């Protein structure tokens, strides 16, 4: 009898599991739950330099100016109500907003602006170069309690855009001083774990590798946010994130492009994909040594990759072709330069011109050394790109080896110009061509600092240097057009794909807008102030 | 008294063991011919900042000087600051290790309370249906990939039925209990926090079962084979001949002796679960030391790698010490001089 009862119970349990659909989804109108793959490294705007941390920072801290909605190239007032720029573009005078309070209750004023900008410069951590490229410790001066003047050490046309980045966020001086103050050249371990800004959300708690919670700032100087609480959870496994989204346990999740088919077409799930991001993926080809030092070989390789198939199968059509170093849509991008296309015959012809051809007719190019393509371990998309490229190269008789390695040895090899080819990506700090052209093309940044191809063209070196500080927009645009044309001719990189926005959420999440400089493709939070939930 | 001296002697021997582990780990992790400073700093960091990091972590010094700095700080209880998380390694270990310890302890409890009786049952019912079922159960436990089992469990018990949460240590609405040991179940008990206790238990069930399954299978098979060996011994036959009840023969006379090899397996399994729970932690979003260690290794985060290795070595040594002590408890013939 007992056995029968047991067997019956097991059957009932199995049937429940098999035939019950997804349980009723939960809905909490005032709380947004975000599930992402990695947590913030640090929460200090002066030292954090990665997108998961920036996503949190941009919701708790504010700068003097903010990006103008979806437009990444213009700014609107935020903590500064207005500003004047001198004719020589060297002096910026900011008139600050009154009545703004930090989350610790202290007043925002000119002292806090001077303190915060100088703090980032003194600490000299990862992102501080954005400020130090045009400012020093004497640059920021208090004119009166609510007026600040910043005198640049050299003109920098995108200075206002730099001020929209987290490194220029304003922190509460009282709070920082009460918790250890500023130490030159040293990380602030307290501020890495705690936050005190003026933003629409306040830091509530952080359980590492589990969840970070933000709560609404009820004393916000604008209308308080509509969300009362935001929980950012770390969930490594994509299948679990997708299940949580379907069930309603998560409102927004991060989905790598290679897994987008797991969420497409599902009921109740909304995917925002109208805009282009500024995240680009490309292959560096070693211009310094090996067969790729020959421009014709690089051009041949640029014609030997099947861009369309990669964009369709690996990027799941959330990508477009582009002509680097600038991403499409960025100020300075030249639409008239055409990207390389997949043309195996042209690739064979170019290799022939370079002295490599298949004389014995065995289907393999004679005397072409085996070259190696590298990518960072664990990156499924890059692994798939390498495999695809290997197969299309094999069709024209070129064999390549695929290798993966962890970041440190990979970047170390890159610094020594030991990599034949490297698949890598680049994301934006602020919408200025200098943020891409200078690091990727100037030989000063040879190796892991950006120019992974070790591309060295005297003209391009000079142009990228000059264009940095040029204030005449027309002249500057012309220079970037020249850079783009020259770079296409020299082909140091294969510009594989530019990613599109892919914000995956429940359809009850409203108010989302995309700005390529606010939320990167590998985060999913963006700017939370306008977000609300409505069924 | 002798046992006490034995324990003290073993604890003193810990010092050379830890030093040895420190030396070997330091050597292995630094032998990779790569300068990790650029990876730590980020691709867009300036050369000055990368150099600043190299100096802060003495990367420009010869290896033996770096080791000297490391051991020096270690004696002051300072594991250093992780260049990737920017936090003191000791704080990271305090956050992540209790999570793994809690998961491992619960898994071990599950593995032992199910594995030993199953092993005994299997041995006493040798070649009968129950033995075959147990064998299939054990084999599937050893051969089933944790990853697959975990996802299947989430699908069945979280997604379709909502019986259990899909991941994390505690409900996101509650937050952790007042921190005492950072073992959530224990802390909830100590603070008499019933809500958090229930939530912690709910959250640990699936990952603990998933992690326990392979160990459970191992314990079951080990108990079965040692029980079969013991059950053929003369003293068991004489116990039966004396007319002792079968239950007493099995559990008092046979099992106690059969447990010695099983105890060895349990000690080793405990250590390996502590260091190798990374897959379970990944699937169930469990914020444990396994995920931290993998990130540290991939990013060549030397201070974090060293901190993790030393901690795991310490736990291994202590687990083996406990196993050795248990031998003496189980078998009165074993005496430590």
Tab-separated table of N, CA and C in Angstrom, chain B residues 106-237:
chain	number	residue	atom	x	y	z
B	106	UNK	N	26.292	22.402	4.226
B	106	UNK	CA	24.949	21.851	4.010
B	106	UNK	C	25.021	20.687	3.019
B	107	UNK	N	25.849	20.831	1.982
B	107	UNK	CA	25.994	19.745	1.004
B	107	UNK	C	26.537	18.496	1.671
B	108	UNK	N	27.536	18.682	2.525
B	108	UNK	CA	28.132	17.523	3.197
B	108	UNK	C	27.104	16.836	4.086
B	109	UNK	N	26.314	17.641	4.779
B	109	UNK	CA	25.290	17.061	5.650
B	109	UNK	C	24.322	16.225	4.806
B	110	UNK	N	23.888	16.801	3.677
B	110	UNK	CA	22.962	16.070	2.800
B	110	UNK	C	23.624	14.779	2.301
B	111	UNK	N	24.879	14.921	1.851
B	111	UNK	CA	25.581	13.768	1.289
B	111	UNK	C	25.743	12.671	2.338
B	112	UNK	N	26.022	13.065	3.587
B	112	UNK	CA	26.265	12.065	4.631
B	112	UNK	C	24.950	11.421	5.078
B	113	UNK	N	23.942	12.256	5.344
B	113	UNK	CA	22.717	11.639	5.901
B	113	UNK	C	21.968	10.806	4.857
B	114	UNK	N	22.211	11.065	3.599
B	114	UNK	CA	21.571	10.206	2.591
B	114	UNK	C	22.543	9.110	2.137
B	115	UNK	N	23.794	9.486	1.957
B	115	UNK	CA	24.777	8.563	1.367
B	115	UNK	C	25.071	7.356	2.233
B	116	UNK	N	25.266	7.564	3.536
B	116	UNK	CA	25.636	6.441	4.404
B	116	UNK	C	24.479	5.428	4.527
B	117	UNK	N	23.270	5.862	4.870
B	117	UNK	CA	22.185	4.870	4.923
B	117	UNK	C	21.958	4.155	3.588
B	118	UNK	N	22.089	4.900	2.492
B	118	UNK	CA	21.907	4.262	1.180
B	118	UNK	C	22.968	3.197	0.933
B	119	UNK	N	24.221	3.529	1.322
B	119	UNK	CA	25.331	2.590	1.159
B	119	UNK	C	25.087	1.334	1.985
B	120	UNK	N	24.613	1.537	3.227
B	120	UNK	CA	24.340	0.402	4.120
B	120	UNK	C	23.223	-0.459	3.526
B	121	UNK	N	22.172	0.222	3.076
B	121	UNK	CA	21.025	-0.479	2.500
B	121	UNK	C	21.451	-1.298	1.288
B	122	UNK	N	22.275	-0.659	0.477
B	122	UNK	CA	22.741	-1.288	-0.741
B	122	UNK	C	23.580	-2.528	-0.424
B	123	UNK	N	24.405	-2.438	0.638
B	123	UNK	CA	25.271	-3.570	1.008
B	123	UNK	C	24.453	-4.699	1.616
B	124	UNK	N	23.495	-4.334	2.455
B	124	UNK	CA	22.720	-5.383	3.119
B	124	UNK	C	21.728	-6.045	2.154
B	125	UNK	N	21.357	-5.310	1.107
B	125	UNK	CA	20.436	-5.889	0.113
B	125	UNK	C	21.187	-6.139	-1.192
B	126	UNK	N	22.385	-6.628	-1.076
B	126	UNK	CA	23.247	-6.822	-2.245
B	126	UNK	C	22.548	-7.639	-3.350
B	127	UNK	N	22.695	-7.113	-4.565
B	127	UNK	CA	22.146	-7.759	-5.769
B	127	UNK	C	20.622	-7.880	-5.788
B	128	UNK	N	19.990	-7.136	-4.913
B	128	UNK	CA	18.529	-7.106	-4.959
B	128	UNK	C	18.105	-5.785	-5.618
B	129	UNK	N	16.843	-5.640	-5.995
B	129	UNK	CA	16.445	-4.441	-6.743
B	129	UNK	C	16.913	-3.135	-6.115
B	130	UNK	N	16.814	-3.053	-4.785
B	130	UNK	CA	17.196	-1.791	-4.138
B	130	UNK	C	18.680	-1.483	-4.384
B	131	UNK	N	19.502	-2.524	-4.447
B	131	UNK	CA	20.931	-2.337	-4.719
B	131	UNK	C	21.138	-1.816	-6.148
B	132	UNK	N	20.367	-2.361	-7.079
B	132	UNK	CA	20.487	-1.911	-8.474
B	132	UNK	C	20.054	-0.453	-8.617
B	133	UNK	N	18.947	-0.128	-7.957
B	133	UNK	CA	18.456	1.256	-8.027
B	133	UNK	C	19.499	2.212	-7.442
B	134	UNK	N	20.059	1.809	-6.311
B	134	UNK	CA	21.087	2.660	-5.674
B	134	UNK	C	22.299	2.812	-6.592
B	135	UNK	N	22.649	1.725	-7.281
B	135	UNK	CA	23.810	1.790	-8.165
B	135	UNK	C	23.553	2.795	-9.303
B	136	UNK	N	22.367	2.708	-9.883
B	136	UNK	CA	22.023	3.636	-10.977
B	136	UNK	C	22.039	5.075	-10.442
B	137	UNK	N	21.467	5.246	-9.254
B	137	UNK	CA	21.420	6.570	-8.629
B	137	UNK	C	22.844	7.106	-8.420
B	138	UNK	N	23.728	6.225	-7.904
B	138	UNK	CA	25.103	6.668	-7.634
B	138	UNK	C	25.845	6.954	-8.924
B	139	UNK	N	25.689	6.064	-9.895
B	139	UNK	CA	26.401	6.282	-11.155
B	139	UNK	C	25.964	7.574	-11.824
B	140	UNK	N	24.662	7.824	-11.778
B	140	UNK	CA	24.199	9.076	-12.403
B	140	UNK	C	24.744	10.273	-11.635
B	141	UNK	N	24.899	10.140	-10.328
B	141	UNK	CA	25.443	11.240	-9.521
B	141	UNK	C	26.870	11.558	-9.903
B	142	UNK	N	27.662	10.509	-10.125
B	142	UNK	CA	29.071	10.731	-10.455
B	142	UNK	C	29.209	11.237	-11.889
B	143	UNK	N	28.321	10.733	-12.767
B	143	UNK	CA	28.532	11.064	-14.182
B	143	UNK	C	27.730	12.275	-14.671
B	144	UNK	N	26.737	12.694	-13.907
B	144	UNK	CA	25.900	13.805	-14.407
B	144	UNK	C	26.630	15.152	-14.261
B	145	UNK	N	26.722	15.927	-15.331
B	145	UNK	CA	27.386	17.231	-15.201
B	145	UNK	C	26.577	18.144	-14.266
B	146	UNK	N	27.274	18.753	-13.343
B	146	UNK	CA	26.617	19.634	-12.362
B	146	UNK	C	25.829	20.730	-13.077
B	147	UNK	N	26.407	21.207	-14.167
B	147	UNK	CA	25.813	22.315	-14.905
B	147	UNK	C	24.406	21.951	-15.397
B	148	UNK	N	24.343	20.751	-15.952
B	148	UNK	CA	23.082	20.285	-16.519
B	148	UNK	C	22.066	20.027	-15.411
B	149	UNK	N	22.526	19.370	-14.358
B	149	UNK	CA	21.637	19.061	-13.235
B	149	UNK	C	21.073	20.356	-12.636
B	150	UNK	N	21.964	21.332	-12.466
B	150	UNK	CA	21.549	22.609	-11.867
B	150	UNK	C	20.481	23.294	-12.700
B	151	UNK	N	20.718	23.366	-14.005
B	151	UNK	CA	19.741	24.042	-14.872
B	151	UNK	C	18.404	23.312	-14.883
B	152	UNK	N	18.493	21.982	-14.861
B	152	UNK	CA	17.272	21.177	-14.849
B	152	UNK	C	16.475	21.428	-13.569
B	153	UNK	N	17.202	21.509	-12.463
B	153	UNK	CA	16.527	21.749	-11.181
B	153	UNK	C	15.849	23.113	-11.169
B	154	UNK	N	16.546	24.119	-11.712
B	154	UNK	CA	15.964	25.472	-11.752
B	154	UNK	C	14.697	25.456	-12.604
B	155	UNK	N	14.802	24.754	-13.744
B	155	UNK	CA	13.650	24.675	-14.649
B	155	UNK	C	12.459	24.024	-13.949
B	156	UNK	N	12.739	22.946	-13.231
B	156	UNK	CA	11.649	22.201	-12.600
B	156	UNK	C	11.115	22.887	-11.352
B	157	UNK	N	11.985	23.300	-10.480
B	157	UNK	CA	11.514	23.751	-9.165
B	157	UNK	C	11.395	25.266	-9.027
B	158	UNK	N	11.947	25.992	-9.999
B	158	UNK	CA	11.819	27.444	-9.897
B	158	UNK	C	10.940	27.985	-11.019
B	159	UNK	N	11.338	27.681	-12.251
B	159	UNK	CA	10.632	28.276	-13.392
B	159	UNK	C	9.212	27.734	-13.529
B	160	UNK	N	9.061	26.404	-13.490
B	160	UNK	CA	7.743	25.825	-13.726
B	160	UNK	C	6.846	25.794	-12.500
B	161	UNK	N	7.428	25.565	-11.332
B	161	UNK	CA	6.565	25.368	-10.152
B	161	UNK	C	6.706	26.462	-9.106
B	162	UNK	N	7.750	27.255	-9.214
B	162	UNK	CA	7.994	28.323	-8.251
B	162	UNK	C	8.099	27.816	-6.815
B	163	UNK	N	8.590	26.596	-6.657
B	163	UNK	CA	8.746	26.067	-5.303
B	163	UNK	C	9.963	26.667	-4.617
B	164	UNK	N	11.006	26.904	-5.395
B	164	UNK	CA	12.252	27.412	-4.815
B	164	UNK	C	12.809	28.547	-5.674
B	165	UNK	N	13.567	29.445	-5.051
B	165	UNK	CA	14.158	30.539	-5.840
B	165	UNK	C	15.274	30.042	-6.761
B	166	UNK	N	15.484	30.749	-7.876
B	166	UNK	CA	16.452	30.266	-8.861
B	166	UNK	C	17.902	30.528	-8.469
B	167	UNK	N	18.138	31.461	-7.581
B	167	UNK	CA	19.526	31.728	-7.224
B	167	UNK	C	19.664	32.746	-6.120
B	168	UNK	N	20.926	33.024	-5.761
B	168	UNK	CA	21.196	33.970	-4.689
B	168	UNK	C	21.196	33.280	-3.336
B	169	UNK	N	21.588	34.019	-2.305
B	169	UNK	CA	21.665	33.440	-0.958
B	169	UNK	C	20.427	33.746	-0.134
B	170	UNK	N	19.747	34.848	-0.499
B	170	UNK	CA	18.594	35.261	0.288
B	170	UNK	C	17.697	36.108	-0.604
B	171	UNK	N	16.448	36.234	-0.229
B	171	UNK	CA	15.514	37.023	-1.018
B	171	UNK	C	16.029	38.461	-1.203
B	172	UNK	N	15.934	38.944	-2.448
B	172	UNK	CA	16.468	40.290	-2.719
B	172	UNK	C	15.725	41.368	-1.958
B	173	UNK	N	14.503	41.086	-1.520
B	173	UNK	CA	13.729	42.096	-0.790
B	173	UNK	C	14.151	42.166	0.671
B	174	UNK	N	14.732	41.083	1.172
B	174	UNK	CA	15.077	41.035	2.596
B	174	UNK	C	16.474	41.579	2.880
B	175	UNK	N	17.425	41.166	2.070
B	175	UNK	CA	18.815	41.520	2.355
B	175	UNK	C	19.356	40.584	3.421
B	176	UNK	N	20.685	40.580	3.605
B	176	UNK	CA	21.309	39.620	4.510
B	176	UNK	C	20.910	39.833	5.978
B	177	UNK	N	21.012	38.785	6.810
B	177	UNK	CA	20.763	38.971	8.251
B	177	UNK	C	21.900	39.764	8.891
B	178	UNK	N	21.694	40.209	10.108
B	178	UNK	CA	22.757	40.942	10.815
B	178	UNK	C	24.025	40.090	10.808
B	179	UNK	N	25.118	40.723	10.395
B	179	UNK	CA	26.322	39.933	10.135
B	179	UNK	C	27.055	39.562	11.425
B	180	UNK	N	27.197	38.291	11.651
B	180	UNK	CA	28.010	37.812	12.775
B	180	UNK	C	29.104	36.898	12.206
B	181	UNK	N	28.648	35.816	11.575
B	181	UNK	CA	29.625	34.893	10.970
B	181	UNK	C	29.591	34.987	9.447
B	182	UNK	N	28.583	35.633	8.914
B	182	UNK	CA	28.307	35.703	7.477
B	182	UNK	C	27.847	34.352	6.922
B	183	UNK	N	27.561	33.394	7.809
B	183	UNK	CA	26.848	32.187	7.398
B	183	UNK	C	25.379	32.537	7.641
B	184	UNK	N	24.614	32.709	6.563
B	184	UNK	CA	23.279	33.301	6.712
B	184	UNK	C	22.356	32.491	7.623
B	185	UNK	N	22.419	31.147	7.486
B	185	UNK	CA	21.517	30.314	8.301
B	185	UNK	C	21.874	30.481	9.774
B	186	UNK	N	23.150	30.418	10.062
B	186	UNK	CA	23.600	30.541	11.452
B	186	UNK	C	23.292	31.937	11.999
B	187	UNK	N	23.579	32.956	11.204
B	187	UNK	CA	23.324	34.331	11.654
B	187	UNK	C	21.836	34.565	11.908
B	188	UNK	N	20.998	33.997	11.028
B	188	UNK	CA	19.550	34.161	11.230
B	188	UNK	C	19.120	33.474	12.524
B	189	UNK	N	19.730	32.313	12.795
B	189	UNK	CA	19.403	31.600	14.032
B	189	UNK	C	19.866	32.396	15.249
B	190	UNK	N	21.099	32.899	15.176
B	190	UNK	CA	21.659	33.633	16.312
B	190	UNK	C	20.879	34.904	16.600
B	191	UNK	N	20.347	35.522	15.537
B	191	UNK	CA	19.608	36.773	15.752
B	191	UNK	C	18.101	36.519	15.853
B	192	UNK	N	17.737	35.229	15.873
B	192	UNK	CA	16.335	34.816	15.986
B	192	UNK	C	15.468	35.474	14.902
B	193	UNK	N	16.011	35.475	13.686
B	193	UNK	CA	15.318	36.120	12.576
B	193	UNK	C	14.674	35.030	11.702
B	194	UNK	N	13.452	34.683	12.009
B	194	UNK	CA	12.769	33.584	11.355
B	194	UNK	C	12.588	33.773	9.861
B	195	UNK	N	12.236	34.998	9.451
B	195	UNK	CA	11.983	35.256	8.032
B	195	UNK	C	13.244	35.004	7.212
B	196	UNK	N	14.355	35.560	7.686
B	196	UNK	CA	15.607	35.388	6.944
B	196	UNK	C	16.090	33.939	7.012
B	197	UNK	N	15.805	33.277	8.119
B	197	UNK	CA	16.197	31.871	8.246
B	197	UNK	C	15.489	31.045	7.174
B	198	UNK	N	14.194	31.257	7.043
B	198	UNK	CA	13.433	30.496	6.052
B	198	UNK	C	13.942	30.799	4.642
B	199	UNK	N	14.163	32.098	4.396
B	199	UNK	CA	14.631	32.496	3.072
B	199	UNK	C	16.004	31.885	2.769
B	200	UNK	N	16.900	31.901	3.760
B	200	UNK	CA	18.246	31.334	3.549
B	200	UNK	C	18.144	29.845	3.256
B	201	UNK	N	17.286	29.166	3.991
B	201	UNK	CA	17.142	27.717	3.776
B	201	UNK	C	16.569	27.450	2.378
B	202	UNK	N	15.531	28.205	2.025
B	202	UNK	CA	14.933	28.052	0.691
B	202	UNK	C	15.979	28.215	-0.411
B	203	UNK	N	16.842	29.201	-0.219
B	203	UNK	CA	17.830	29.501	-1.260
B	203	UNK	C	18.944	28.466	-1.345
B	204	UNK	N	19.225	27.802	-0.231
B	204	UNK	CA	20.383	26.891	-0.244
B	204	UNK	C	19.995	25.474	-0.699
B	205	UNK	N	18.710	25.166	-0.685
B	205	UNK	CA	18.299	23.785	-0.967
B	205	UNK	C	18.823	23.284	-2.330
B	206	UNK	N	18.484	24.013	-3.388
B	206	UNK	CA	18.869	23.527	-4.723
B	206	UNK	C	20.384	23.470	-4.936
B	207	UNK	N	21.112	24.573	-4.652
B	207	UNK	CA	22.563	24.466	-4.865
B	207	UNK	C	23.208	23.394	-3.998
B	208	UNK	N	22.709	23.226	-2.773
B	208	UNK	CA	23.324	22.231	-1.879
B	208	UNK	C	23.074	20.822	-2.406
B	209	UNK	N	21.861	20.564	-2.878
B	209	UNK	CA	21.578	19.226	-3.424
B	209	UNK	C	22.425	18.985	-4.671
B	210	UNK	N	22.477	20.002	-5.503
B	210	UNK	CA	23.245	19.902	-6.751
B	210	UNK	C	24.720	19.604	-6.452
B	211	UNK	N	25.266	20.327	-5.491
B	211	UNK	CA	26.672	20.147	-5.134
B	211	UNK	C	26.881	18.813	-4.421
B	212	UNK	N	25.864	18.401	-3.660
B	212	UNK	CA	26.007	17.190	-2.844
B	212	UNK	C	25.936	15.921	-3.674
B	213	UNK	N	25.273	15.997	-4.817
B	213	UNK	CA	24.931	14.767	-5.535
B	213	UNK	C	26.146	13.881	-5.832
B	214	UNK	N	27.193	14.483	-6.370
B	214	UNK	CA	28.365	13.684	-6.737
B	214	UNK	C	29.020	13.092	-5.485
B	215	UNK	N	29.133	13.893	-4.433
B	215	UNK	CA	29.754	13.417	-3.189
B	215	UNK	C	28.898	12.324	-2.566
B	216	UNK	N	27.590	12.539	-2.625
B	216	UNK	CA	26.647	11.566	-2.090
B	216	UNK	C	26.854	10.216	-2.768
B	217	UNK	N	26.990	10.256	-4.073
B	217	UNK	CA	27.181	9.023	-4.833
B	217	UNK	C	28.470	8.331	-4.407
B	218	UNK	N	29.496	9.143	-4.221
B	218	UNK	CA	30.801	8.610	-3.821
B	218	UNK	C	30.710	7.955	-2.439
B	219	UNK	N	30.048	8.649	-1.529
B	219	UNK	CA	29.912	8.132	-0.159
B	219	UNK	C	29.085	6.834	-0.168
B	220	UNK	N	28.028	6.835	-0.964
B	220	UNK	CA	27.180	5.646	-1.036
B	220	UNK	C	27.992	4.433	-1.501
B	221	UNK	N	28.746	4.621	-2.585
B	221	UNK	CA	29.511	3.495	-3.133
B	221	UNK	C	30.608	3.050	-2.166
B	222	UNK	N	31.255	4.046	-1.552
B	222	UNK	CA	32.347	3.719	-0.629
B	222	UNK	C	31.794	2.967	0.593
B	223	UNK	N	30.668	3.448	1.136
B	223	UNK	CA	30.062	2.784	2.299
B	223	UNK	C	29.645	1.363	1.912
B	224	UNK	N	29.066	1.235	0.729
B	224	UNK	CA	28.610	-0.087	0.292
B	224	UNK	C	29.777	-1.073	0.243
B	225	UNK	N	30.865	-0.662	-0.421
B	225	UNK	CA	31.955	-1.626	-0.592
B	225	UNK	C	32.632	-1.934	0.740
B	226	UNK	N	32.816	-0.938	1.623
B	226	UNK	CA	33.459	-1.274	2.889
B	226	UNK	C	32.517	-2.066	3.794
B	227	UNK	N	31.226	-1.805	3.682
B	227	UNK	CA	30.265	-2.595	4.456
B	227	UNK	C	30.306	-4.058	4.018
B	228	UNK	N	30.366	-4.270	2.696
B	228	UNK	CA	30.390	-5.641	2.178
B	228	UNK	C	31.624	-6.391	2.708
B	229	UNK	N	32.743	-5.636	2.772
B	229	UNK	CA	33.976	-6.248	3.263
B	229	UNK	C	33.841	-6.607	4.746
B	230	UNK	N	33.311	-5.643	5.506
B	230	UNK	CA	33.187	-5.843	6.956
B	230	UNK	C	32.185	-6.960	7.272
B	231	UNK	N	31.103	-6.999	6.490
B	231	UNK	CA	30.050	-7.980	6.772
B	231	UNK	C	30.534	-9.428	6.616
B	232	UNK	N	31.676	-9.597	5.920
B	232	UNK	CA	32.225	-10.948	5.764
B	232	UNK	C	33.221	-11.315	6.858
B	233	UNK	N	33.492	-10.349	7.738
B	233	UNK	CA	34.489	-10.607	8.780
B	233	UNK	C	33.939	-11.605	9.816
B	234	UNK	N	34.891	-12.246	10.480
B	234	UNK	CA	34.492	-13.271	11.456
B	234	UNK	C	33.694	-12.685	12.622
B	235	UNK	N	34.092	-11.475	13.062
B	235	UNK	CA	33.409	-10.939	14.259
B	235	UNK	C	31.939	-10.623	13.970
B	236	UNK	N	31.614	-10.350	12.715
B	236	UNK	CA	30.210	-10.128	12.364
B	236	UNK	C	29.458	-11.464	12.414
B	237	UNK	N	30.162	-12.483	11.868
B	237	UNK	CA	29.527	-13.807	11.893
B	237	UNK	C	29.271	-14.223	13.340
